[in-house]
XYZ file of C-alpha atoms in Angstrom:
585
model
C 66.933 58.278 104.420
C 69.242 56.422 102.098
C 73.023 55.846 102.920
C 75.530 55.221 100.189
C 78.612 53.053 100.926
C 81.529 53.875 98.465
C 84.744 52.644 97.261
C 84.362 49.304 97.459
C 81.849 46.202 97.384
C 79.809 46.185 100.731
C 81.075 42.794 101.521
C 84.841 44.002 100.818
C 85.822 46.973 103.067
C 88.439 49.082 101.941
C 91.642 50.046 103.871
C 90.670 51.985 107.157
C 86.844 51.630 106.406
C 85.238 52.111 109.399
C 82.610 49.259 108.496
C 85.539 46.842 109.252
C 84.608 44.144 111.921
C 86.602 44.171 114.751
C 84.855 45.184 118.123
C 81.646 45.739 119.698
C 79.661 48.941 119.355
C 80.879 51.339 122.298
C 78.626 53.256 124.225
C 78.873 57.055 123.400
C 76.562 59.699 124.783
C 74.945 62.102 122.413
C 76.739 65.319 121.760
C 75.863 66.624 118.328
C 74.973 64.209 115.715
C 75.111 64.275 112.088
C 73.404 60.994 110.764
C 74.932 57.974 112.881
C 78.101 59.995 113.664
C 79.125 61.892 116.856
C 80.766 65.322 115.729
C 83.593 66.086 118.333
C 85.485 68.996 116.571
C 85.391 71.444 113.579
C 88.097 70.899 111.445
C 87.729 73.498 108.609
C 85.027 75.422 106.606
C 84.418 76.785 103.330
C 81.619 78.828 101.977
C 79.037 76.586 102.246
C 80.379 73.207 103.723
C 81.806 72.174 107.090
C 84.419 69.713 107.923
C 84.154 67.981 111.264
C 86.158 65.341 113.314
C 83.673 62.795 114.128
C 83.171 59.229 115.716
C 81.172 56.383 114.203
C 79.352 54.058 116.552
C 82.469 52.235 117.465
C 84.419 55.390 118.384
C 86.365 55.545 115.403
C 87.626 58.726 113.828
C 86.552 60.119 110.436
C 86.244 63.311 108.539
C 82.821 64.433 107.892
C 82.000 67.086 105.395
C 78.345 68.451 105.679
C 76.592 71.168 103.727
C 75.513 74.342 105.907
C 71.802 74.070 106.909
C 71.075 77.151 104.674
C 72.217 75.478 101.586
C 71.415 71.924 102.476
C 68.022 72.323 100.012
C 69.608 73.815 97.243
C 69.876 71.530 94.111
C 73.138 72.866 92.968
C 75.040 72.270 96.138
C 73.714 68.737 96.609
C 74.798 67.986 92.898
C 78.176 69.422 93.667
C 78.483 67.266 96.759
C 77.373 64.028 94.756
C 79.938 64.867 92.231
C 82.567 64.816 94.808
C 81.510 61.495 96.055
C 81.454 60.101 92.465
C 85.211 61.514 91.788
C 86.493 59.828 95.187
C 84.693 56.844 94.670
C 86.641 56.007 91.588
C 90.172 57.023 92.859
C 92.267 53.954 94.361
C 95.461 55.174 96.217
C 97.086 55.501 99.514
C 97.731 59.042 98.692
C 94.118 59.998 98.478
C 91.803 60.107 101.138
C 88.756 57.688 100.041
C 85.205 57.890 100.986
C 83.448 55.529 103.357
C 80.080 56.621 103.550
C 77.640 59.506 102.389
C 74.028 60.384 102.439
C 73.020 62.780 100.116
C 69.267 62.524 100.569
C 69.506 63.552 104.245
C 68.097 66.897 105.543
C 71.662 68.005 105.882
C 73.614 65.969 103.412
C 77.113 64.742 104.209
C 80.085 62.469 103.045
C 82.386 60.636 105.363
C 86.234 60.332 104.377
C 89.355 58.915 106.000
C 90.567 61.109 108.797
C 94.019 62.240 108.371
C 95.578 63.333 111.659
C 98.275 65.416 110.045
C 99.006 68.781 109.114
C 98.603 70.814 105.861
C 101.926 71.394 103.599
C 101.394 75.182 104.386
C 100.827 74.867 108.100
C 103.865 72.328 108.273
C 106.158 74.704 106.316
C 104.966 77.819 108.287
C 105.997 76.062 111.426
C 109.255 74.118 110.460
C 110.392 76.048 107.229
C 111.169 74.588 103.904
C 111.387 70.729 103.253
C 115.113 69.338 102.968
C 116.088 67.702 99.937
C 114.901 64.125 101.214
C 111.628 65.383 102.347
C 111.077 67.509 99.184
C 111.787 64.119 97.124
C 109.019 62.237 99.499
C 106.538 64.765 98.936
C 106.993 64.884 95.093
C 106.826 61.338 94.777
C 103.798 60.957 96.800
C 101.964 63.858 95.044
C 102.897 62.232 91.532
C 101.468 58.880 92.878
C 98.197 60.643 93.889
C 97.967 62.524 90.448
C 98.636 59.419 88.236
C 95.827 57.484 90.131
C 93.589 60.160 89.760
C 94.572 60.737 86.053
C 93.910 56.910 85.291
C 90.362 57.309 86.570
C 89.965 59.889 83.991
C 89.900 62.850 86.561
C 91.767 66.090 86.695
C 91.816 67.583 90.429
C 92.405 71.007 89.265
C 93.109 72.695 92.712
C 96.560 71.009 93.951
C 98.021 73.579 96.500
C 99.714 73.200 99.605
C 96.440 73.852 101.649
C 95.083 70.584 100.165
C 98.004 68.362 101.229
C 98.073 66.816 104.491
C 101.212 65.124 105.850
C 101.005 62.023 107.471
C 104.413 60.824 108.924
C 105.942 62.929 105.972
C 104.017 61.436 103.377
C 101.301 63.237 101.696
C 97.698 62.886 101.150
C 95.781 64.870 98.744
C 92.331 65.998 99.875
C 89.459 68.401 98.444
C 87.953 67.273 95.067
C 85.169 69.673 95.410
C 86.335 71.106 91.865
C 87.676 68.188 90.183
C 86.789 67.899 86.625
C 85.538 64.538 84.898
C 86.889 64.329 81.447
C 83.633 62.639 80.264
C 81.375 65.291 81.938
C 79.567 67.272 79.253
C 78.015 69.393 81.934
C 81.362 70.634 83.367
C 82.580 71.147 79.812
C 79.780 73.529 79.051
C 79.501 75.524 82.265
C 83.267 76.134 82.523
C 86.029 75.908 84.999
C 85.478 76.323 88.577
C 87.903 79.171 89.801
C 91.091 77.559 91.472
C 93.769 79.249 93.415
C 95.877 81.778 91.718
C 99.374 81.131 91.579
C 98.556 77.284 91.092
C 96.622 77.728 88.077
C 98.399 76.720 84.833
C 98.819 79.440 82.306
C 96.964 77.539 79.521
C 93.796 77.448 81.917
C 94.005 80.979 82.590
C 93.773 81.890 79.017
C 90.804 79.613 78.414
C 92.162 76.232 77.348
C 90.874 72.916 78.003
C 91.367 71.153 81.234
C 93.745 68.253 81.148
C 96.295 66.516 83.202
C 99.074 69.213 82.549
C 96.822 71.378 84.947
C 97.544 69.189 87.854
C 101.302 68.908 86.998
C 101.797 72.726 86.789
C 100.106 72.671 90.490
C 102.329 69.864 91.452
C 105.624 72.095 90.507
C 104.095 75.103 92.054
C 103.500 73.101 95.218
C 107.183 72.115 95.040
C 108.300 75.443 94.893
C 106.486 76.504 97.950
C 107.805 73.435 99.906
C 111.155 74.149 98.825
C 111.068 78.077 99.618
C 108.439 78.629 102.000
C 106.930 81.248 99.793
C 104.095 81.459 97.387
C 105.491 80.681 93.955
C 104.091 83.834 92.231
C 104.103 86.149 95.237
C 101.037 87.760 96.966
C 98.698 90.359 96.032
C 95.433 90.838 94.088
C 94.489 87.904 91.801
C 94.869 89.907 88.715
C 98.738 90.637 89.634
C 99.217 86.958 90.453
C 97.686 85.622 87.142
C 99.513 87.902 85.071
C 102.961 86.672 86.900
C 101.746 83.188 86.079
C 101.160 84.045 82.350
C 104.681 85.800 82.058
C 106.404 82.840 83.997
C 107.593 85.346 86.732
C 108.332 82.696 89.471
C 109.685 83.773 92.831
C 112.514 81.436 93.544
C 113.978 83.344 96.432
C 114.920 80.843 99.183
C 115.268 78.048 96.829
C 118.729 76.039 96.887
C 120.521 77.297 93.910
C 121.099 73.990 92.567
C 117.558 73.261 92.526
C 116.241 76.735 91.074
C 116.863 75.595 87.305
C 114.741 72.719 87.828
C 111.714 74.397 89.293
C 111.952 77.298 86.895
C 111.883 74.938 83.827
C 108.957 73.119 85.395
C 107.011 76.299 85.586
C 107.694 77.364 82.148
C 104.524 79.144 80.478
C 105.330 77.094 77.434
C 103.656 73.832 78.229
C 105.900 72.178 75.480
C 108.951 73.255 77.209
C 108.447 71.872 80.526
C 110.280 68.692 81.776
C 107.948 65.868 82.564
C 107.179 64.414 85.944
C 109.489 61.439 85.489
C 112.348 63.920 84.362
C 111.551 66.271 87.433
C 111.558 63.306 89.872
C 114.826 61.952 88.538
C 116.383 65.372 89.166
C 115.161 65.689 92.702
C 116.550 62.116 93.126
C 119.852 63.589 92.001
C 119.357 66.653 94.043
C 118.761 64.599 97.272
C 122.074 62.548 96.797
C 123.892 66.104 96.369
C 124.576 65.492 92.500
C 124.099 67.924 89.692
C 120.573 68.569 88.890
C 120.803 70.433 85.656
C 122.373 67.284 83.941
C 119.121 65.338 84.620
C 117.000 68.292 82.606
C 115.886 67.590 78.891
C 117.814 70.078 76.732
C 114.550 72.191 76.290
C 114.605 72.762 79.953
C 118.073 73.543 80.535
C 119.492 77.278 81.041
C 120.776 79.031 77.795
C 124.452 78.707 77.430
C 126.430 81.392 79.197
C 123.277 82.460 81.747
C 123.473 82.275 85.112
C 120.286 80.714 86.202
C 120.999 79.782 89.716
C 121.961 83.386 90.711
C 119.703 85.291 88.228
C 116.386 83.400 88.617
C 115.611 84.613 92.224
C 116.145 88.334 90.839
C 113.254 87.690 88.629
C 110.811 86.634 91.360
C 108.153 89.185 92.768
C 109.286 91.178 95.533
C 107.130 89.579 98.397
C 106.751 91.639 101.961
C 109.001 89.467 104.382
C 106.464 89.230 107.266
C 103.573 87.910 105.397
C 102.869 84.383 106.163
C 102.612 81.719 103.333
C 98.993 81.137 102.426
C 97.709 78.325 100.437
C 93.974 78.898 100.076
C 92.016 82.248 99.134
C 89.431 81.142 101.853
C 90.699 81.174 105.141
C 90.029 78.226 107.447
C 89.071 78.915 111.151
C 89.825 76.311 113.734
C 88.143 75.409 116.914
C 90.075 75.083 120.241
C 91.577 71.757 121.013
C 89.009 68.645 121.257
C 88.094 67.215 124.371
C 90.000 64.210 125.850
C 87.882 61.452 124.006
C 88.869 62.941 120.569
C 92.368 60.764 121.347
C 89.928 57.805 120.408
C 90.518 58.624 116.725
C 92.814 56.536 114.815
C 95.795 57.139 112.661
C 95.073 57.130 109.030
C 98.022 54.811 108.189
C 96.477 51.850 110.486
C 92.829 52.365 110.286
C 92.137 48.764 111.018
C 93.291 48.720 114.406
C 92.364 52.471 115.105
C 95.032 52.798 117.398
C 98.329 54.459 116.930
C 101.345 52.027 116.156
C 103.500 51.340 119.410
C 106.414 53.661 118.178
C 104.198 56.404 117.529
C 102.685 58.979 120.184
C 98.838 59.348 120.119
C 97.825 61.935 117.366
C 97.171 65.373 119.393
C 94.585 67.731 118.472
C 93.649 67.978 114.634
C 95.698 70.397 112.533
C 94.605 72.373 109.510
C 91.959 71.104 106.965
C 92.118 74.546 104.780
C 91.115 72.867 101.649
C 87.864 71.007 102.673
C 84.496 72.336 102.738
C 84.852 74.174 99.431
C 83.167 71.759 97.165
C 80.624 74.527 96.382
C 82.810 77.059 94.879
C 81.294 78.937 92.119
C 81.970 78.741 88.407
C 83.861 81.489 86.670
C 81.551 82.214 83.657
C 84.407 83.415 81.523
C 86.954 80.434 81.447
C 86.858 77.908 78.840
C 84.166 79.896 76.913
C 84.935 80.892 73.207
C 87.586 83.109 72.669
C 86.078 84.828 69.508
C 89.397 85.073 68.144
C 88.012 85.810 64.533
C 85.901 88.904 65.739
C 88.868 90.285 67.588
C 91.133 90.024 64.749
C 88.420 91.667 62.528
C 88.246 94.513 65.321
C 92.126 95.228 64.904
C 91.801 95.483 61.286
C 88.992 98.096 61.817
C 91.115 99.708 64.374
C 93.970 99.960 61.955
C 91.640 101.751 59.347
C 90.431 104.181 62.105
C 94.022 105.118 63.043
C 94.904 106.004 59.407
C 92.131 108.344 59.015
C 91.345 109.725 62.519
C 94.136 108.738 65.065
C 93.270 110.649 68.160
C 89.614 109.811 67.875
C 90.499 106.122 67.364
C 92.865 106.232 70.179
C 90.177 107.729 72.388
C 87.809 104.802 71.567
C 90.526 102.161 72.221
C 91.286 103.627 75.678
C 87.750 103.880 76.420
C 87.116 100.570 75.497
C 90.032 99.337 77.729
C 88.665 101.152 80.726
C 85.139 99.533 80.204
C 86.592 95.977 79.565
C 88.793 96.238 82.629
C 85.791 97.583 84.826
C 83.603 94.638 83.505
C 86.435 92.141 84.253
C 87.001 93.507 87.663
C 83.361 93.323 88.572
C 83.110 89.567 87.374
C 86.090 88.694 89.253
C 85.161 90.341 92.410
C 81.767 88.381 92.229
C 83.437 84.922 91.465
C 85.862 85.292 94.418
C 83.095 86.499 96.688
C 81.019 83.359 95.780
C 84.230 81.287 95.830
C 84.871 82.148 99.724
C 81.285 82.615 100.732
C 78.793 80.856 98.356
C 76.210 82.435 96.216
C 74.053 85.208 98.218
C 71.088 87.319 97.361
C 72.946 90.592 98.082
C 75.792 89.375 95.192
C 74.072 92.115 92.704
C 74.001 94.706 95.093
C 77.492 94.247 96.330
C 78.563 94.240 92.725
C 76.857 97.406 92.106
C 78.283 99.022 95.072
C 81.701 98.162 94.260
C 81.262 99.462 90.599
C 83.040 103.012 91.245
C 85.938 101.062 92.743
C 86.180 98.865 89.849
C 85.972 101.704 87.423
C 88.877 103.824 89.218
C 91.075 100.576 89.388
C 90.329 100.025 85.600
C 91.376 103.794 84.828
C 94.581 103.487 86.894
C 95.333 99.953 85.180
C 94.651 101.368 81.676
C 96.949 104.447 82.248
C 99.903 102.526 83.596
C 99.472 99.791 81.084
C 99.288 102.045 78.289
C 103.037 103.036 78.762
C 104.548 99.968 77.012
C 102.156 100.427 74.102
C 102.662 103.727 73.554
C 106.665 103.435 73.355
C 105.938 100.580 70.762
C 103.713 102.834 68.850
C 106.011 105.644 68.889
C 109.056 103.417 68.015
C 107.201 102.055 65.218
C 106.042 105.370 63.826
C 109.959 106.501 63.864
C 111.387 103.561 62.270
C 108.587 103.171 59.704
C 108.988 106.778 58.880
C 112.867 106.311 58.457
C 112.189 103.479 56.208
C 109.487 105.174 54.087
C 111.589 108.097 53.526
C 114.415 106.228 52.026
C 112.365 104.306 49.627
C 109.316 106.744 48.896
C 109.513 108.592 45.558
C 108.123 111.622 46.782
C 108.461 113.716 49.882
C 106.339 111.911 53.043
C 105.611 112.683 56.648
C 105.062 110.704 59.898
C 101.259 111.309 59.311
C 101.174 108.894 56.351
C 98.441 106.463 56.584
C 100.242 103.369 56.369
C 102.491 104.339 59.100
C 99.546 105.457 61.482
C 97.650 102.096 60.702
C 100.859 100.128 61.479
C 101.757 101.658 64.663
C 98.296 101.875 65.766
C 97.594 98.030 65.334
C 101.227 97.477 66.845
C 100.328 99.237 69.868
C 96.846 97.509 70.408
C 98.718 94.048 70.184
C 101.156 94.905 72.726
C 98.409 96.317 75.065
C 96.516 92.879 74.576
C 99.560 90.663 75.421
C 101.678 93.017 77.318
C 101.296 94.114 81.039
C 97.870 94.329 82.168
C 96.579 92.430 79.404
C 94.856 89.511 81.120
C 92.332 91.738 82.506
C 91.638 93.473 79.187
C 91.536 90.048 77.275
C 89.009 88.607 79.548
C 87.002 91.939 79.833
C 86.995 92.228 75.877
C 86.059 88.601 75.204
C 83.154 89.007 77.729
C 81.934 92.002 75.696
C 82.476 90.435 72.387
C 80.638 87.308 73.470
C 77.533 89.290 74.639
C 77.434 91.358 71.610
C 77.989 89.054 68.887
C 75.694 86.264 69.973
C 74.991 83.418 67.288
C 77.098 82.498 64.564
C 75.306 84.476 61.780
C 75.573 87.599 63.821
C 79.261 86.898 64.464
C 79.880 86.349 60.515
C 78.277 89.593 59.914
C 80.251 91.367 62.596
C 83.541 89.917 61.332
C 82.743 90.820 57.616
C 81.381 94.118 58.586
C 84.611 95.041 60.631
C 86.997 93.903 58.019
C 85.210 95.888 55.224
C 85.175 99.096 57.340
C 89.014 98.908 58.183
C 89.952 98.310 54.649
C 87.507 100.976 53.526
C 89.066 103.648 55.769
C 92.562 102.534 54.847
C 91.961 102.783 51.173
C 90.306 105.982 51.687
C 93.242 107.614 53.547
C 96.065 106.052 51.439
C 94.785 105.855 47.895
C 91.938 108.192 47.571
C 93.599 110.931 49.639
C 90.571 111.372 52.025
C 91.748 114.065 54.512
C 92.682 113.085 57.855
C 91.203 114.378 60.996
C 93.209 115.120 64.159
C 90.386 116.008 66.444
C 90.189 117.558 68.799
C 93.398 119.207 67.517
C 93.135 121.375 64.492
C 96.231 119.905 62.759
C 98.651 117.039 62.815
C 101.259 117.265 65.924
C 103.478 114.944 63.968
C 106.836 116.385 62.418
C 106.549 117.521 58.804
C 107.769 115.899 55.390
C 111.292 117.818 55.801
C 111.936 115.904 58.914
C 112.173 112.152 57.715
C 115.071 112.514 55.324
C 117.391 113.568 58.089
C 116.727 110.269 60.334
């Protein structure tokens, strides 16, 4: 068995390192042991890992995270645990719980980190309500300090949320680096991003952009909204609904002080270039804590538009959330055991680890609080995010569909609707599998469960396609009416609403509206998954792009210039108004 000591030179203990000299080994009876550590109490658990409060041979408290026995021999699980050890070993900050020890070769691999005897931010807000201005500023400063230290080490945390923030005497400590991203890791770049927590993922990451520091600053701002309001920043519900609100910037600011709302609204702008920087947000929070005007601290790009009433209108933009629901910072619920036995009080407070006793003015720490973010270092990769978008193929597909609308409108519409249902069904199945593995780890039953749920995903896709088609239909009809009126005025001969150019343009606009409108994220993810599977290598993609463009242009040319007859199958004739109607518009 090989034990690795992380975080400093072996002869230079880090702050709070249980290797510090000071005191003889104390006699501790065997209870449950993992390596040299005696397990006292379970603090939290994830799909494949468990976090324990443990004591070392000198009776000092540490947090020990171990893989579950049934995955302890899984090479991927061990690699993910090793990645977390390597990540934490590079970060130097009081706001990040450091690694003291690790044994990655043991029968049950584990890592040992500083024990933080404080509640998570979501538990604190649940019990005490939203933070006051001074506490909010303290939280923002501490988390900003942690993120800067992390980013200076070339790491992106990617899962900053209330459940991964522990509070010690009001100061935050960031935990759970299980899905942290190393900017130099080619393997992570190829496999894609691990699914984070809906509502705390930035819009650009949801859309498949590269992982970078702005991802964490988005989570930082979303966490501040939760701390200021006690409510999830983008409401609750299914993952698809929450991610759609994130992409629209539909932030729920209900309960946020009206003086602070414009600042947080600007910090969660879907357009990354329009968000205020961290320093600007901190300056505004300092003014807010002093009772001064906050808006004046914002850059011009982030201020409300003149004449708008951002402080009163913003809460109305928020998603309506059931009032009885409790805040939840993590999609994977954490179960906690009863209070530890009396000897657990031997555990030290994290702020003074060298003494391993509470400072005189502080009471001894009570039973350990929530560690909801820990034990989740093994969450599954979402195979869709950060993969090629295949924009060229999709643009060519729009050209082909426009040509189809010009010569066979109803048949093309049926193909579009059927394709939308298939894409959303595939997306629903993949999302369900990812979230299941996120919560419980990879299981042999995953394929069987996905197959059993397929009918439900199909019904959900049909329902989503129906209501999501309302806006595209309105846009298409409006384009047909406006285009028809314009064409009637400029045409040298009588024309009608079933003119090929009108149908092609209206159909293309309707498709683009469906792509970017309500329900669009699931359509985009599912369609891109299909396109990536079908097109494959680059020569195939090039051939598909050329073929789709040629087909679209040929159909349009045949319908418009050659006068090829249109088909309105399954109808006998066009249901649109005749040419005599257009001049009267």
